[in-house]
PDB file of C-alpha atoms in Angstrom:
ATOM      1  CA  MET A   1       3.062 -69.219 -15.598  1.00 74.00           C
ATOM      2  CA  PRO A   2       3.895 -68.204 -11.888  1.00 87.00           C
ATOM      3  CA  THR A   3       6.982 -70.081 -10.648  1.00 97.00           C
ATOM      4  CA  ALA A   4       6.381 -73.371 -10.195  1.00 98.00           C
ATOM      5  CA  ARG A   5       7.967 -75.526  -6.056  1.00 99.00           C
ATOM      6  CA  VAL A   6       9.982 -77.401  -5.841  1.00 99.00           C
ATOM      7  CA  ILE A   7       8.843 -78.465  -1.815  1.00 99.00           C
ATOM      8  CA  ALA A   8      11.407 -81.553  -0.353  1.00 98.00           C
ATOM      9  CA  ARG A   9       9.543 -83.274   2.546  1.00 97.00           C
ATOM     10  CA  LEU A  10      10.216 -85.025   5.439  1.00 96.00           C
ATOM     11  CA  ASP A  11       8.506 -87.058   7.969  1.00 94.00           C
ATOM     12  CA  VAL A  12      10.064 -86.763  11.300  1.00 94.00           C
ATOM     13  CA  LYS A  13       8.914 -89.553  14.006  1.00 90.00           C
ATOM     14  CA  GLY A  14      11.583 -88.698  17.572  1.00 85.00           C
ATOM     15  CA  PRO A  15      14.397 -87.549  16.459  1.00 84.00           C
ATOM     16  CA  ASN A  16      14.551 -89.594  13.096  1.00 89.00           C
ATOM     17  CA  LEU A  17      13.783 -88.494   9.302  1.00 90.00           C
ATOM     18  CA  VAL A  18      11.332 -91.720   8.378  1.00 90.00           C
ATOM     19  CA  LYS A  19       9.579 -92.622   5.047  1.00 80.00           C
ATOM     20  CA  GLY A  20       6.359 -95.462   4.369  1.00 72.00           C
ATOM     21  CA  ILE A  21       4.282 -96.777   1.117  1.00 74.00           C
ATOM     22  CA  HIS A  22       1.272 -95.324   1.841  1.00 62.00           C
ATOM     23  CA  LEU A  23       1.900 -93.910   4.861  1.00 60.00           C
ATOM     24  CA  GLU A  24       2.164 -96.320   6.566  1.00 58.00           C
ATOM     25  CA  GLY A  25       5.666 -99.102   7.586  1.00 60.00           C
ATOM     26  CA  LEU A  26       7.958 -96.524   7.757  1.00 72.00           C
ATOM     27  CA  ARG A  27      11.885 -96.983   8.167  1.00 79.00           C
ATOM     28  CA  VAL A  28      14.243 -95.498   9.009  1.00 86.00           C
ATOM     29  CA  ILE A  29      16.908 -93.036   6.590  1.00 89.00           C
ATOM     30  CA  GLY A  30      18.369 -90.442   9.196  1.00 90.00           C
ATOM     31  CA  ASP A  31      18.728 -87.447  10.872  1.00 94.00           C
ATOM     32  CA  PRO A  32      16.239 -84.784   9.140  1.00 96.00           C
ATOM     33  CA  GLN A  33      18.847 -81.695   9.984  1.00 96.00           C
ATOM     34  CA  GLU A  34      21.420 -83.056   7.772  1.00 96.00           C
ATOM     35  CA  HIS A  35      18.815 -84.034   5.065  1.00 96.00           C
ATOM     36  CA  ALA A  36      16.527 -80.503   5.441  1.00 98.00           C
ATOM     37  CA  ARG A  37      20.295 -78.771   4.477  1.00 97.00           C
ATOM     38  CA  ARG A  38      21.584 -81.251   1.375  1.00 97.00           C
ATOM     39  CA  TYR A  39      18.353 -81.058   0.147  1.00 97.00           C
ATOM     40  CA  TYR A  40      18.264 -76.820   0.661  1.00 98.00           C
ATOM     41  CA  ALA A  41      22.023 -76.587  -0.957  1.00 97.00           C
ATOM     42  CA  ASP A  42      20.350 -78.229  -3.928  1.00 97.00           C
ATOM     43  CA  GLY A  43      17.797 -75.689  -4.646  1.00 98.00           C
ATOM     44  CA  ALA A  44      15.065 -76.684  -2.742  1.00 98.00           C
ATOM     45  CA  ASP A  45      12.470 -73.838  -2.637  1.00 98.00           C
ATOM     46  CA  GLU A  46      10.657 -75.243   0.779  1.00 99.00           C
ATOM     47  CA  ILE A  47      11.144 -77.522   3.404  1.00 99.00           C
ATOM     48  CA  LEU A  48       8.006 -78.533   4.913  1.00 98.00           C
ATOM     49  CA  TYR A  49       8.635 -81.369   8.487  1.00 98.00           C
ATOM     50  CA  VAL A  50       6.267 -83.716   8.349  1.00 95.00           C
ATOM     51  CA  ASP A  51       5.416 -85.208  12.524  1.00 92.00           C
ATOM     52  CA  ILE A  52       4.258 -88.390  11.537  1.00 85.00           C
ATOM     53  CA  VAL A  53       3.142 -89.263  14.734  1.00 77.00           C
ATOM     54  CA  ALA A  54       1.801 -86.205  16.781  1.00 67.00           C
ATOM     55  CA  SER A  55      -1.813 -86.632  16.195  1.00 51.00           C
ATOM     56  CA  LEU A  56      -2.017 -89.907  16.714  1.00 51.00           C
ATOM     57  CA  TYR A  57      -0.290 -89.330  20.741  1.00 52.00           C
ATOM     58  CA  GLY A  58      -1.399 -86.010  20.887  1.00 49.00           C
ATOM     59  CA  ARG A  59       2.124 -84.316  21.046  1.00 52.00           C
ATOM     60  CA  ASN A  60       4.913 -82.525  19.190  1.00 59.00           C
ATOM     61  CA  ASN A  61       8.378 -83.024  18.863  1.00 71.00           C
ATOM     62  CA  ILE A  62       9.485 -81.440  15.915  1.00 88.00           C
ATOM     63  CA  LEU A  63      10.038 -77.957  16.822  1.00 92.00           C
ATOM     64  CA  GLU A  64      13.677 -78.443  17.935  1.00 91.00           C
ATOM     65  CA  VAL A  65      14.130 -79.887  14.708  1.00 94.00           C
ATOM     66  CA  VAL A  66      13.245 -77.085  13.432  1.00 96.00           C
ATOM     67  CA  ARG A  67      14.821 -74.980  15.533  1.00 96.00           C
ATOM     68  CA  ARG A  68      18.171 -76.611  14.318  1.00 95.00           C
ATOM     69  CA  THR A  69      17.230 -76.863  11.192  1.00 97.00           C
ATOM     70  CA  ALA A  70      16.475 -72.380  10.991  1.00 97.00           C
ATOM     71  CA  GLU A  71      20.365 -72.751  11.049  1.00 96.00           C
ATOM     72  CA  ALA A  72      21.434 -73.702   8.422  1.00 96.00           C
ATOM     73  CA  VAL A  73      18.515 -73.569   5.976  1.00 98.00           C
ATOM     74  CA  PHE A  74      17.265 -70.208   4.496  1.00 97.00           C
ATOM     75  CA  VAL A  75      14.109 -70.851   2.945  1.00 98.00           C
ATOM     76  CA  PRO A  76      10.546 -70.967   3.934  1.00 98.00           C
ATOM     77  CA  MET A  77       9.796 -73.587   6.698  1.00 99.00           C
ATOM     78  CA  THR A  78       5.849 -75.583   6.694  1.00 99.00           C
ATOM     79  CA  VAL A  79       5.435 -77.336   9.824  1.00 98.00           C
ATOM     80  CA  ALA A  80       2.769 -80.676   9.755  1.00 96.00           C
ATOM     81  CA  GLY A  81       1.500 -82.072  12.991  1.00 91.00           C
ATOM     82  CA  GLY A  82      -0.126 -82.375  16.362  1.00 89.00           C
ATOM     83  CA  LEU A  83      -1.034 -78.589  15.851  1.00 94.00           C
ATOM     84  CA  ARG A  84      -4.465 -77.856  17.778  1.00 94.00           C
ATOM     85  CA  SER A  85      -5.328 -74.648  18.474  1.00 97.00           C
ATOM     86  CA  VAL A  86      -3.175 -70.780  17.743  1.00 98.00           C
ATOM     87  CA  ASP A  87      -0.793 -71.339  20.208  1.00 97.00           C
ATOM     88  CA  ASP A  88       0.540 -74.651  19.147  1.00 96.00           C
ATOM     89  CA  VAL A  89       1.274 -72.805  15.123  1.00 98.00           C
ATOM     90  CA  ARG A  90       2.460 -69.624  17.357  1.00 98.00           C
ATOM     91  CA  ASP A  91       5.151 -71.816  19.236  1.00 97.00           C
ATOM     92  CA  ALA A  92       5.431 -73.209  15.698  1.00 97.00           C
ATOM     93  CA  LEU A  93       6.621 -70.378  14.376  1.00 98.00           C
ATOM     94  CA  ARG A  94       8.116 -68.211  16.644  1.00 98.00           C
ATOM     95  CA  SER A  95      10.310 -72.175  15.973  1.00 97.00           C
ATOM     96  CA  GLY A  96      11.053 -70.546  12.673  1.00 98.00           C
ATOM     97  CA  ALA A  97       8.495 -72.447  10.907  1.00 98.00           C
ATOM     98  CA  ASP A  98       7.147 -69.674   7.954  1.00 99.00           C
ATOM     99  CA  LYS A  99       3.761 -72.627   7.354  1.00 99.00           C
ATOM    100  CA  VAL A 100       1.863 -74.303   9.409  1.00 99.00           C
ATOM    101  CA  ALA A 101      -0.331 -76.893   8.104  1.00 98.00           C
ATOM    102  CA  ILE A 102      -3.331 -78.578   9.993  1.00 98.00           C
ATOM    103  CA  ASN A 103      -5.381 -81.418   9.706  1.00 97.00           C
ATOM    104  CA  THR A 104      -6.992 -83.926  11.555  1.00 94.00           C
ATOM    105  CA  ALA A 105      -7.310 -80.141  14.008  1.00 96.00           C
ATOM    106  CA  ALA A 106      -8.927 -78.740  11.363  1.00 98.00           C
ATOM    107  CA  VAL A 107     -11.410 -81.181  10.449  1.00 98.00           C
ATOM    108  CA  ALA A 108     -12.521 -81.537  14.035  1.00 97.00           C
ATOM    109  CA  ARG A 109     -12.709 -77.716  14.394  1.00 98.00           C
ATOM    110  CA  PRO A 110     -12.999 -75.860  11.362  1.00 99.00           C
ATOM    111  CA  ALA A 111     -13.148 -72.691  12.801  1.00 99.00           C
ATOM    112  CA  LEU A 112      -9.772 -72.918  14.095  1.00 99.00           C
ATOM    113  CA  ILE A 113      -8.048 -72.212  10.261  1.00 99.00           C
ATOM    114  CA  ARG A 114     -10.476 -69.230  10.708  1.00 99.00           C
ATOM    115  CA  GLU A 115      -8.210 -68.155  13.771  1.00 99.00           C
ATOM    116  CA  ILE A 116      -4.262 -69.025  12.817  1.00 99.00           C
ATOM    117  CA  SER A 117      -5.884 -66.988   9.423  1.00 99.00           C
ATOM    118  CA  GLU A 118      -6.654 -63.751  10.828  1.00 99.00           C
ATOM    119  CA  ALA A 119      -4.134 -64.050  13.638  1.00 99.00           C
ATOM    120  CA  PHE A 120      -1.144 -64.707  11.133  1.00 99.00           C
ATOM    121  CA  GLY A 121      -2.098 -64.063   7.399  1.00 98.00           C
ATOM    122  CA  ARG A 122      -4.079 -66.524   4.908  1.00 98.00           C
ATOM    123  CA  GLN A 123      -0.376 -66.594   3.792  1.00 98.00           C
ATOM    124  CA  CYS A 124       0.583 -69.102   6.733  1.00 99.00           C
ATOM    125  CA  MET A 125      -1.746 -70.951   6.918  1.00 99.00           C
ATOM    126  CA  VAL A 126      -2.179 -74.341   5.175  1.00 99.00           C
ATOM    127  CA  LEU A 127      -4.603 -76.616   4.992  1.00 99.00           C
ATOM    128  CA  SER A 128      -3.932 -80.968   4.655  1.00 98.00           C
ATOM    129  CA  ILE A 129      -5.905 -83.084   2.989  1.00 98.00           C
ATOM    130  CA  GLN A 130      -4.868 -86.175   3.084  1.00 97.00           C
ATOM    131  CA  ALA A 131      -7.977 -88.090   0.089  1.00 98.00           C
ATOM    132  CA  LYS A 132      -7.985 -91.506  -0.546  1.00 97.00           C
ATOM    133  CA  ALA A 133      -9.907 -92.957  -3.687  1.00 97.00           C
ATOM    134  CA  LEU A 134     -13.391 -94.184  -2.903  1.00 95.00           C
ATOM    135  CA  GLY A 135     -14.373 -94.560  -6.999  1.00 90.00           C
ATOM    136  CA  PRO A 136     -14.076 -92.962 -10.148  1.00 92.00           C
ATOM    137  CA  GLY A 137     -13.966 -88.805  -9.488  1.00 93.00           C
ATOM    138  CA  ARG A 138     -14.332 -89.264  -5.695  1.00 97.00           C
ATOM    139  CA  TRP A 139     -11.994 -88.936  -2.975  1.00 98.00           C
ATOM    140  CA  GLU A 140     -12.220 -89.072   1.022  1.00 98.00           C
ATOM    141  CA  ALA A 141     -10.168 -86.807   3.498  1.00 98.00           C
ATOM    142  CA  TYR A 142      -8.344 -88.966   5.753  1.00 97.00           C
ATOM    143  CA  THR A 143      -7.052 -87.296   8.605  1.00 94.00           C
ATOM    144  CA  ASP A 144      -4.691 -88.894  11.543  1.00 86.00           C
ATOM    145  CA  ASN A 145      -1.624 -89.898   8.777  1.00 79.00           C
ATOM    146  CA  GLY A 146      -4.067 -91.511   6.687  1.00 82.00           C
ATOM    147  CA  ARG A 147      -5.807 -93.849   8.892  1.00 86.00           C
ATOM    148  CA  GLU A 148      -8.642 -92.334  10.181  1.00 94.00           C
ATOM    149  CA  ARG A 149     -11.709 -91.363   8.190  1.00 97.00           C
ATOM    150  CA  THR A 150     -13.526 -88.263   7.829  1.00 98.00           C
ATOM    151  CA  GLY A 151     -16.681 -88.928   5.668  1.00 97.00           C
ATOM    152  CA  LEU A 152     -15.686 -85.304   4.339  1.00 99.00           C
ATOM    153  CA  ASP A 153     -15.464 -85.676   0.353  1.00 98.00           C
ATOM    154  CA  ALA A 154     -11.860 -84.533  -0.368  1.00 99.00           C
ATOM    155  CA  VAL A 155     -12.780 -81.656  -3.567  1.00 99.00           C
ATOM    156  CA  GLU A 156     -15.195 -80.361  -1.205  1.00 99.00           C
ATOM    157  CA  TRP A 157     -13.582 -80.237   1.946  1.00 99.00           C
ATOM    158  CA  ALA A 158     -10.808 -77.858  -0.771  1.00 99.00           C
ATOM    159  CA  ARG A 159     -13.642 -75.197  -0.967  1.00 99.00           C
ATOM    160  CA  ARG A 160     -14.438 -75.010   2.622  1.00 99.00           C
ATOM    161  CA  ALA A 161     -11.676 -74.873   4.056  1.00 99.00           C
ATOM    162  CA  VAL A 162     -10.290 -72.078   1.391  1.00 99.00           C
ATOM    163  CA  ALA A 163     -13.622 -69.546   1.940  1.00 99.00           C
ATOM    164  CA  LEU A 164     -13.209 -70.284   5.492  1.00 99.00           C
ATOM    165  CA  GLY A 165      -8.846 -69.226   5.036  1.00 99.00           C
ATOM    166  CA  ALA A 166      -6.116 -71.491   4.436  1.00 99.00           C
ATOM    167  CA  GLY A 167      -4.167 -69.924   2.177  1.00 99.00           C
ATOM    168  CA  GLU A 168      -2.690 -72.736   0.608  1.00 99.00           C
ATOM    169  CA  LEU A 169      -3.950 -76.766   0.368  1.00 99.00           C
ATOM    170  CA  LEU A 170      -1.010 -79.443   0.428  1.00 99.00           C
ATOM    171  CA  VAL A 171      -3.149 -82.709  -1.500  1.00 99.00           C
ATOM    172  CA  THR A 172      -1.346 -85.449  -0.178  1.00 97.00           C
ATOM    173  CA  SER A 173      -2.905 -88.643  -2.460  1.00 97.00           C
ATOM    174  CA  VAL A 174      -2.468 -91.463   0.340  1.00 95.00           C
ATOM    175  CA  ASP A 175      -3.708 -94.046  -2.708  1.00 94.00           C
ATOM    176  CA  ARG A 176      -0.221 -93.137  -5.216  1.00 95.00           C
ATOM    177  CA  GLU A 177       2.254 -91.699  -0.952  1.00 92.00           C
ATOM    178  CA  GLY A 178       5.199 -93.746  -1.759  1.00 87.00           C
ATOM    179  CA  THR A 179       5.502 -95.255  -3.575  1.00 90.00           C
ATOM    180  CA  GLN A 180       6.866 -93.267  -6.754  1.00 91.00           C
ATOM    181  CA  ARG A 181       4.830 -94.212  -9.107  1.00 93.00           C
ATOM    182  CA  GLY A 182       3.248 -91.194 -11.040  1.00 96.00           C
ATOM    183  CA  MET A 183       0.879 -88.843  -9.175  1.00 98.00           C
ATOM    184  CA  ASP A 184      -3.260 -88.820  -8.788  1.00 98.00           C
ATOM    185  CA  LEU A 185      -3.503 -86.315 -12.018  1.00 98.00           C
ATOM    186  CA  GLU A 186      -7.282 -86.574 -12.319  1.00 98.00           C
ATOM    187  CA  LEU A 187      -7.275 -84.995  -7.860  1.00 98.00           C
ATOM    188  CA  ILE A 188      -5.466 -82.555  -8.692  1.00 99.00           C
ATOM    189  CA  ARG A 189      -6.738 -80.939 -11.433  1.00 98.00           C
ATOM    190  CA  ARG A 190     -10.478 -81.532  -9.989  1.00 98.00           C
ATOM    191  CA  ILE A 191      -8.809 -79.903  -6.744  1.00 99.00           C
ATOM    192  CA  THR A 192      -7.246 -77.323  -8.620  1.00 99.00           C
ATOM    193  CA  ALA A 193     -10.322 -75.887 -10.291  1.00 98.00           C
ATOM    194  CA  ALA A 194     -11.956 -76.146  -7.447  1.00 98.00           C
ATOM    195  CA  VAL A 195     -10.273 -72.927  -5.242  1.00 99.00           C
ATOM    196  CA  GLU A 196      -7.448 -70.073  -6.566  1.00 98.00           C
ATOM    197  CA  VAL A 197      -4.895 -71.020  -4.555  1.00 99.00           C
ATOM    198  CA  PRO A 198      -1.992 -72.624  -4.449  1.00 99.00           C
ATOM    199  CA  VAL A 199      -1.927 -76.272  -4.156  1.00 99.00           C
ATOM    200  CA  ILE A 200       1.036 -78.537  -3.459  1.00 99.00           C
ATOM    201  CA  ALA A 201       0.176 -81.206  -4.333  1.00 99.00           C
ATOM    202  CA  CYS A 202       2.284 -84.748  -3.107  1.00 98.00           C
ATOM    203  CA  GLY A 203       2.550 -88.481  -3.509  1.00 96.00           C
ATOM    204  CA  GLY A 204       4.273 -90.650  -6.258  1.00 95.00           C
ATOM    205  CA  VAL A 205       6.249 -88.620  -7.579  1.00 97.00           C
ATOM    206  CA  GLY A 206       9.139 -91.254  -8.936  1.00 96.00           C
ATOM    207  CA  THR A 207      10.447 -89.523 -12.085  1.00 97.00           C
ATOM    208  CA  PRO A 208      10.619 -85.321 -12.852  1.00 98.00           C
ATOM    209  CA  GLU A 209       8.661 -86.738 -15.648  1.00 98.00           C
ATOM    210  CA  HIS A 210       5.463 -87.027 -12.770  1.00 98.00           C
ATOM    211  CA  ALA A 211       6.398 -83.497 -11.337  1.00 98.00           C
ATOM    212  CA  VAL A 212       6.267 -81.717 -14.964  1.00 99.00           C
ATOM    213  CA  GLN A 213       2.675 -84.177 -15.024  1.00 98.00           C
ATOM    214  CA  ALA A 214       2.095 -83.010 -11.195  1.00 98.00           C
ATOM    215  CA  LEU A 215       2.173 -78.875 -12.791  1.00 98.00           C
ATOM    216  CA  ARG A 216       1.401 -78.466 -16.428  1.00 98.00           C
ATOM    217  CA  GLU A 217      -1.693 -81.572 -16.415  1.00 98.00           C
ATOM    218  CA  GLY A 218      -2.674 -81.624 -12.987  1.00 98.00           C
ATOM    219  CA  GLY A 219      -2.558 -77.350 -12.680  1.00 98.00           C
ATOM    220  CA  ALA A 220      -0.425 -77.285  -9.140  1.00 99.00           C
ATOM    221  CA  ASP A 221       1.131 -74.598  -8.558  1.00 99.00           C
ATOM    222  CA  ALA A 222       4.489 -77.028  -6.464  1.00 99.00           C
ATOM    223  CA  VAL A 223       5.160 -80.770  -5.899  1.00 99.00           C
ATOM    224  CA  ALA A 224       6.499 -81.875  -2.672  1.00 98.00           C
ATOM    225  CA  VAL A 225       9.155 -85.038  -3.212  1.00 97.00           C
ATOM    226  CA  ALA A 226      10.160 -87.105  -0.342  1.00 95.00           C
ATOM    227  CA  SER A 227      11.171 -91.303  -1.009  1.00 92.00           C
ATOM    228  CA  VAL A 228      12.754 -90.166  -4.693  1.00 93.00           C
ATOM    229  CA  LEU A 229      15.136 -87.640  -3.121  1.00 95.00           C
ATOM    230  CA  HIS A 230      15.161 -89.755   0.347  1.00 92.00           C
ATOM    231  CA  TYR A 231      16.341 -92.809  -1.723  1.00 90.00           C
ATOM    232  CA  GLY A 232      18.041 -91.170  -4.224  1.00 90.00           C
ATOM    233  CA  ARG A 233      16.681 -91.377  -7.688  1.00 92.00           C
ATOM    234  CA  HIS A 234      16.630 -88.251  -8.485  1.00 96.00           C
ATOM    235  CA  GLY A 235      17.875 -84.634  -6.475  1.00 96.00           C
ATOM    236  CA  ILE A 236      15.954 -81.661  -6.704  1.00 98.00           C
ATOM    237  CA  GLY A 237      18.351 -79.879  -8.965  1.00 97.00           C
ATOM    238  CA  ALA A 238      16.869 -82.810 -12.302  1.00 97.00           C
ATOM    239  CA  ILE A 239      13.857 -81.788 -11.467  1.00 98.00           C
ATOM    240  CA  LYS A 240      14.132 -78.499 -11.959  1.00 98.00           C
ATOM    241  CA  ALA A 241      16.235 -78.679 -14.889  1.00 97.00           C
ATOM    242  CA  ARG A 242      13.929 -81.097 -16.312  1.00 98.00           C
ATOM    243  CA  LEU A 243      10.778 -78.867 -16.239  1.00 98.00           C
ATOM    244  CA  ALA A 244      13.786 -75.745 -17.217  1.00 98.00           C
ATOM    245  CA  GLN A 245      13.494 -77.886 -20.182  1.00 98.00           C
ATOM    246  CA  ALA A 246      10.027 -78.097 -20.128  1.00 98.00           C
ATOM    247  CA  GLU A 247       9.400 -74.865 -20.040  1.00 97.00           C
ATOM    248  CA  ILE A 248       7.932 -74.143 -16.947  1.00 98.00           C
ATOM    249  CA  PRO A 249       9.131 -71.223 -14.565  1.00 98.00           C
ATOM    250  CA  VAL A 250      11.480 -72.153 -11.509  1.00 98.00           C
ATOM    251  CA  ARG A 251      13.615 -71.107  -8.925  1.00 95.00           C
ATOM    252  CA  THR A 252      17.347 -70.815 -10.129  1.00 85.00           C
ATOM    253  CA  SER A 253      19.248 -70.138  -7.398  1.00 66.00           C
ATOM    254  CA  ALA A 254      19.355 -70.652  -3.742  1.00 49.00           C
TER     255      ALA A 254
END
C-alpha cells in the first residue's frame, strides 16, 4: 500500500481561517498562517488552502497568505478557489503553491484541465469535485463552494477530467463536510474504482478511525481534514498514529 497522506485543509475568507458545515454557516477560527504552521509541526503531509469566496465574487486574494505560509511551511501546498486561467495558476505557483485545485472554471471550460496539465505537468492539476448525493449510488458535482448545480454525474465527471489531464482528484462530500460524523465511503469507493490517479477524500472526518475507513475501505490515497483539527478534537499526529496502528504506511517525520 502506498504511503498515505494526511492533508490539513484550511478554508480562507479574506484574512481569516473559517469553517462551516456543508460549506455554509461560516465561523471565524483564526489566522490561517498560524494554523498552517501548527499543523505542519504536527506532521501534516500537505497543506490545502481553499479561498471559499473567490469563485463567487470573481477574485483571488489568497496568494499573499500562500506566500507567507511558504516561508515557514515546507510540505507541498495546494491552492483552490478563483483560479480561472493558466496565468492564474502561474501566479499561484510563483507564490509558493505546488499544485492547484480547480472546480468551477473546469466545469465551465473543461479544456482548462488539459491546458494546466500541459503547461505545468499533470501532477500540478488537481480536479476538485464537490459532490452531493442524489439518491443511492448517485452524486451530482456542484460548483461555487457547493452552491451551484452542474448536472454532471460526479463519477463520470471524475473519469472525464482524468482523461483530460487531471493528475489527482479532491473529492469533497458536501453532505458530510463539517459534520465530523464520518465520510461518504460509497462515494469514495465509486470514484477510486473509476480512475487511476490519486484521490483525496474530504468531508466528515471526526475521529482517526474515519481516516482509516476512507483509506482502507474507500481506497483513497489521502484524507483532507479540517474541523477535527480546528476544534482540537484530534491532531494530525493522533490521526497518523492510528493509521500506523492499522498498518497503513504514513510519513513519520517532517
